[in-house]
């Protein structure tokens, strides 16, 4: 299991992040803390694999937490969580070794993508595994920071629109209904719906009663 420390000062957001992380297969929450000082004390007592770090904390900035973590020689990766869209801050985060950057507000699907990408990176860059050449190094780093977080041919705006349609119909929707609402083909809608199922965001609901194969409906549980 990949252990995660959630660092978030807002209680409701912290709880939501904890639930989101624990829904992703292979991840467990080692702890939830509300300040930078608490985070540093926790990490000195109990190392973790990954820190989900809000950058705006009541006692110090998240980048200061990262500097202190690196200075202490603590070995953990960091996903920065923030509403700030300042490119200078992004550059500072990268310079401190922050592996990924997550903008608020985000959905479970967005966080799940980043966690699954991180899990693949950990697997491919595991201890005792050697890179044969530059191509191997590029491939492993690309797993973590690939130019696209979605499968080839998929667009973030379309994925968000499909997810929004499902949330607006809690009883579920079929692929054709989603296709009509979004303005894409049934095949395309089905691909996006299956991707949401793969992430654990949506579920399939077989509808029986007609002749032949049951129709598949897709829905997003309310907590997503």
Coordinates of C-alpha atoms in Angstrom, one line a residue:
X1 CA 0.0 0.0 0.0
X2 CA 1.1 3.6 -0.7
X3 CA 0.8 5.6 2.4
X4 CA -0.4 9.2 2.2
X5 CA -0.4 12.1 4.6
X6 CA -3.2 14.6 4.0
X7 CA -2.2 18.2 4.9
X8 CA -5.2 20.5 4.8
X9 CA -6.4 23.1 7.3
X10 CA -10.1 23.2 6.3
X11 CA -11.9 20.4 8.1
X12 CA -14.5 19.5 5.5
X13 CA -11.9 19.6 2.7
X14 CA -9.5 17.5 4.7
X15 CA -12.2 14.8 5.3
X16 CA -13.2 14.8 1.6
X17 CA -9.5 14.4 0.6
X18 CA -9.1 11.5 3.0
X19 CA -12.2 9.7 1.6
X20 CA -11.0 10.3 -2.0
X21 CA -7.6 8.9 -1.3
X22 CA -8.9 5.8 0.4
X23 CA -11.2 5.1 -2.5
X24 CA -8.3 4.6 -4.8
X25 CA -7.0 1.0 -4.8
X26 CA -3.5 0.6 -3.4
X27 CA -3.5 3.8 -1.3
X28 CA -4.1 4.3 2.4
X29 CA -4.2 7.5 4.5
X30 CA -1.5 7.4 7.2
X31 CA -2.8 10.6 8.8
X32 CA -4.6 13.9 8.4
X33 CA -3.0 17.1 9.8
X34 CA -4.1 20.8 9.7
X35 CA -0.9 22.8 9.7
X36 CA 2.7 22.8 8.4
X37 CA 4.2 22.2 11.8
X38 CA 1.9 19.2 12.4
X39 CA 2.9 17.8 9.1
X40 CA 6.7 18.1 9.9
X41 CA 6.2 16.5 13.3
X42 CA 4.2 13.7 11.8
X43 CA 6.7 13.0 9.1
X44 CA 9.6 12.8 11.6
X45 CA 7.7 10.2 13.6
X46 CA 6.2 8.2 10.7
X47 CA 7.6 8.5 7.2
X48 CA 5.1 8.2 4.3
X49 CA 5.3 7.7 0.6
X50 CA 3.3 10.7 -0.5
X51 CA 2.1 14.0 1.0
X52 CA -1.1 15.6 -0.4
X53 CA -0.1 19.1 0.6
X54 CA -2.3 22.3 0.7
X55 CA 0.0 25.2 0.0
X56 CA -2.0 27.8 2.1
X57 CA -1.7 26.7 5.7
X58 CA -2.3 28.7 8.8
X59 CA 1.2 28.6 10.2
X60 CA 3.5 28.5 7.1
X61 CA 3.3 28.2 3.4
X62 CA 3.3 24.7 1.9
X63 CA 6.5 25.5 0.0
X64 CA 8.2 26.2 3.4
X65 CA 7.0 22.8 4.5
X66 CA 8.7 21.3 1.4
X67 CA 11.9 23.1 2.1
X68 CA 11.9 21.8 5.6
X69 CA 11.2 18.3 4.5
X70 CA 14.1 18.3 2.0
X71 CA 16.4 19.9 4.5
X72 CA 15.6 17.2 7.0
X73 CA 16.4 14.5 4.5
X74 CA 12.9 13.0 4.7
X75 CA 12.2 10.8 1.7
X76 CA 8.6 11.4 0.5
X77 CA 6.9 12.7 -2.7
X78 CA 4.6 15.6 -2.7
X79 CA 1.4 16.5 -4.6
X80 CA 0.7 20.3 -4.1
X81 CA -2.9 21.2 -3.7
X82 CA -3.8 24.9 -4.2
X83 CA -6.2 27.4 -5.7
X84 CA -3.3 29.5 -6.8
X85 CA -2.7 29.7 -10.6
X86 CA 0.5 31.7 -10.3
X87 CA 3.1 30.3 -12.7
X88 CA 5.9 31.6 -10.5
X89 CA 4.6 29.5 -7.7
X90 CA 4.4 26.5 -10.0
X91 CA 8.1 27.0 -10.9
X92 CA 9.0 27.2 -7.2
X93 CA 7.1 24.0 -6.5
X94 CA 8.9 22.2 -9.3
X95 CA 12.3 23.4 -8.1
X96 CA 11.5 21.9 -4.7
X97 CA 10.8 18.5 -6.2
X98 CA 7.0 18.6 -5.9
X99 CA 6.0 15.9 -8.3
X100 CA 2.5 17.0 -9.3
X101 CA 0.3 20.1 -8.9
X102 CA -3.5 19.8 -8.3
X103 CA -5.7 22.9 -8.7
X104 CA -8.7 23.5 -6.4
X105 CA -11.5 22.8 -6.8
X106 CA -10.9 19.3 -8.1
X107 CA -13.1 16.2 -8.5
X108 CA -12.4 12.7 -7.3
X109 CA -11.6 11.7 -10.9
X110 CA -8.9 14.3 -11.2
X111 CA -7.2 13.2 -7.9
X112 CA -7.6 9.5 -8.8
X113 CA -5.8 10.1 -12.1
X114 CA -2.9 11.7 -10.3
X115 CA -2.7 9.0 -7.7
X116 CA -2.8 6.2 -10.2
X117 CA -0.2 7.9 -12.3
X118 CA 2.0 8.1 -9.2
X119 CA 1.4 4.4 -8.4
X120 CA 2.6 3.5 -11.9
X121 CA 5.6 5.7 -11.5
X122 CA 6.5 4.0 -8.1
X123 CA 6.1 0.6 -9.8
X124 CA 8.3 1.4 -12.8
X125 CA 10.9 3.2 -10.7
X126 CA 11.1 0.6 -7.9
X127 CA 14.1 -0.1 -5.8
X128 CA 16.6 -2.4 -7.6
X129 CA 15.2 -1.6 -11.1
X130 CA 17.9 -0.1 -13.4
X131 CA 17.3 2.0 -16.5
X132 CA 18.9 0.6 -19.6
X133 CA 19.1 4.0 -21.4
X134 CA 17.7 7.5 -21.8
X135 CA 14.5 6.1 -23.3
X136 CA 13.8 4.2 -20.0
X137 CA 14.4 7.3 -18.0
X138 CA 12.1 9.4 -20.2
X139 CA 9.4 6.8 -20.1
X140 CA 9.5 6.5 -16.3
X141 CA 9.4 10.3 -15.8
X142 CA 6.7 10.5 -18.5
X143 CA 4.5 8.2 -16.4
X144 CA 4.5 10.8 -13.6
X145 CA 4.5 14.0 -15.6
X146 CA 3.2 13.0 -19.0
X147 CA 2.0 15.8 -21.3
X148 CA -1.5 14.4 -21.1
X149 CA -3.3 13.0 -18.0
X150 CA -6.0 11.4 -20.2
X151 CA -5.8 8.5 -22.6
X152 CA -5.0 9.5 -26.2
X153 CA -7.9 11.1 -28.0
X154 CA -9.8 12.2 -24.8
X155 CA -10.3 15.8 -23.8
X156 CA -10.6 17.1 -20.2
X157 CA -13.5 19.4 -21.1
X158 CA -15.5 16.5 -22.6
X159 CA -14.8 14.3 -19.6
X160 CA -15.9 17.0 -17.2
X161 CA -19.1 17.5 -19.3
X162 CA -19.9 13.8 -19.3
X163 CA -19.4 13.6 -15.5
X164 CA -21.6 16.7 -15.0
X165 CA -24.4 15.0 -17.1
X166 CA -24.2 12.0 -14.9
X167 CA -24.3 14.0 -11.7
X168 CA -27.4 15.8 -13.0
X169 CA -29.2 12.4 -13.4
X170 CA -28.6 10.5 -10.2
X171 CA -30.8 7.6 -11.4
X172 CA -28.3 6.9 -14.2
X173 CA -28.0 7.4 -17.9
X174 CA -27.3 5.2 -20.9
X175 CA -24.5 5.9 -23.4
X176 CA -26.9 7.2 -26.1
X177 CA -28.6 9.7 -23.7
X178 CA -25.2 11.0 -22.7
X179 CA -24.1 11.2 -26.3
X180 CA -27.2 13.2 -27.2
X181 CA -26.7 15.6 -24.2
X182 CA -23.0 16.1 -24.8
X183 CA -23.1 16.2 -28.6
X184 CA -20.8 13.3 -29.3
X185 CA -21.3 9.9 -30.9
X186 CA -22.5 6.9 -28.8
X187 CA -19.1 5.2 -29.2
X188 CA -17.3 8.3 -27.9
X189 CA -19.7 8.7 -25.0
X190 CA -19.3 5.0 -24.1
X191 CA -15.5 5.5 -24.0
X192 CA -15.7 8.4 -21.6
X193 CA -18.2 6.5 -19.4
X194 CA -16.1 3.4 -19.2
X195 CA -13.1 5.6 -18.3
X196 CA -15.0 7.1 -15.4
X197 CA -15.9 3.5 -14.3
X198 CA -12.2 2.5 -14.5
X199 CA -11.3 5.4 -12.3
X200 CA -13.9 4.4 -9.8
X201 CA -15.9 7.6 -10.2
X202 CA -19.0 6.0 -12.0
X203 CA -20.6 2.6 -11.7
X204 CA -22.5 0.5 -14.3
X205 CA -26.1 -0.5 -13.6
X206 CA -27.6 -3.3 -15.9
X207 CA -31.2 -2.6 -16.7
X208 CA -33.2 -5.8 -17.4
X209 CA -36.7 -6.2 -18.7
X210 CA -36.5 -5.9 -22.5
X211 CA -35.6 -8.4 -25.2
X212 CA -32.0 -9.2 -25.7
X213 CA -29.0 -7.9 -23.7
X214 CA -29.7 -5.6 -20.8
X215 CA -29.1 -1.9 -21.3
X216 CA -26.2 -0.5 -19.3
X217 CA -26.8 2.7 -17.3
X218 CA -24.0 4.7 -15.7
X219 CA -24.3 6.7 -12.6
X220 CA -22.0 8.6 -10.2
X221 CA -22.6 7.9 -6.4
X222 CA -23.6 11.0 -4.6
X223 CA -20.3 11.3 -2.6
X224 CA -18.3 11.6 -5.9

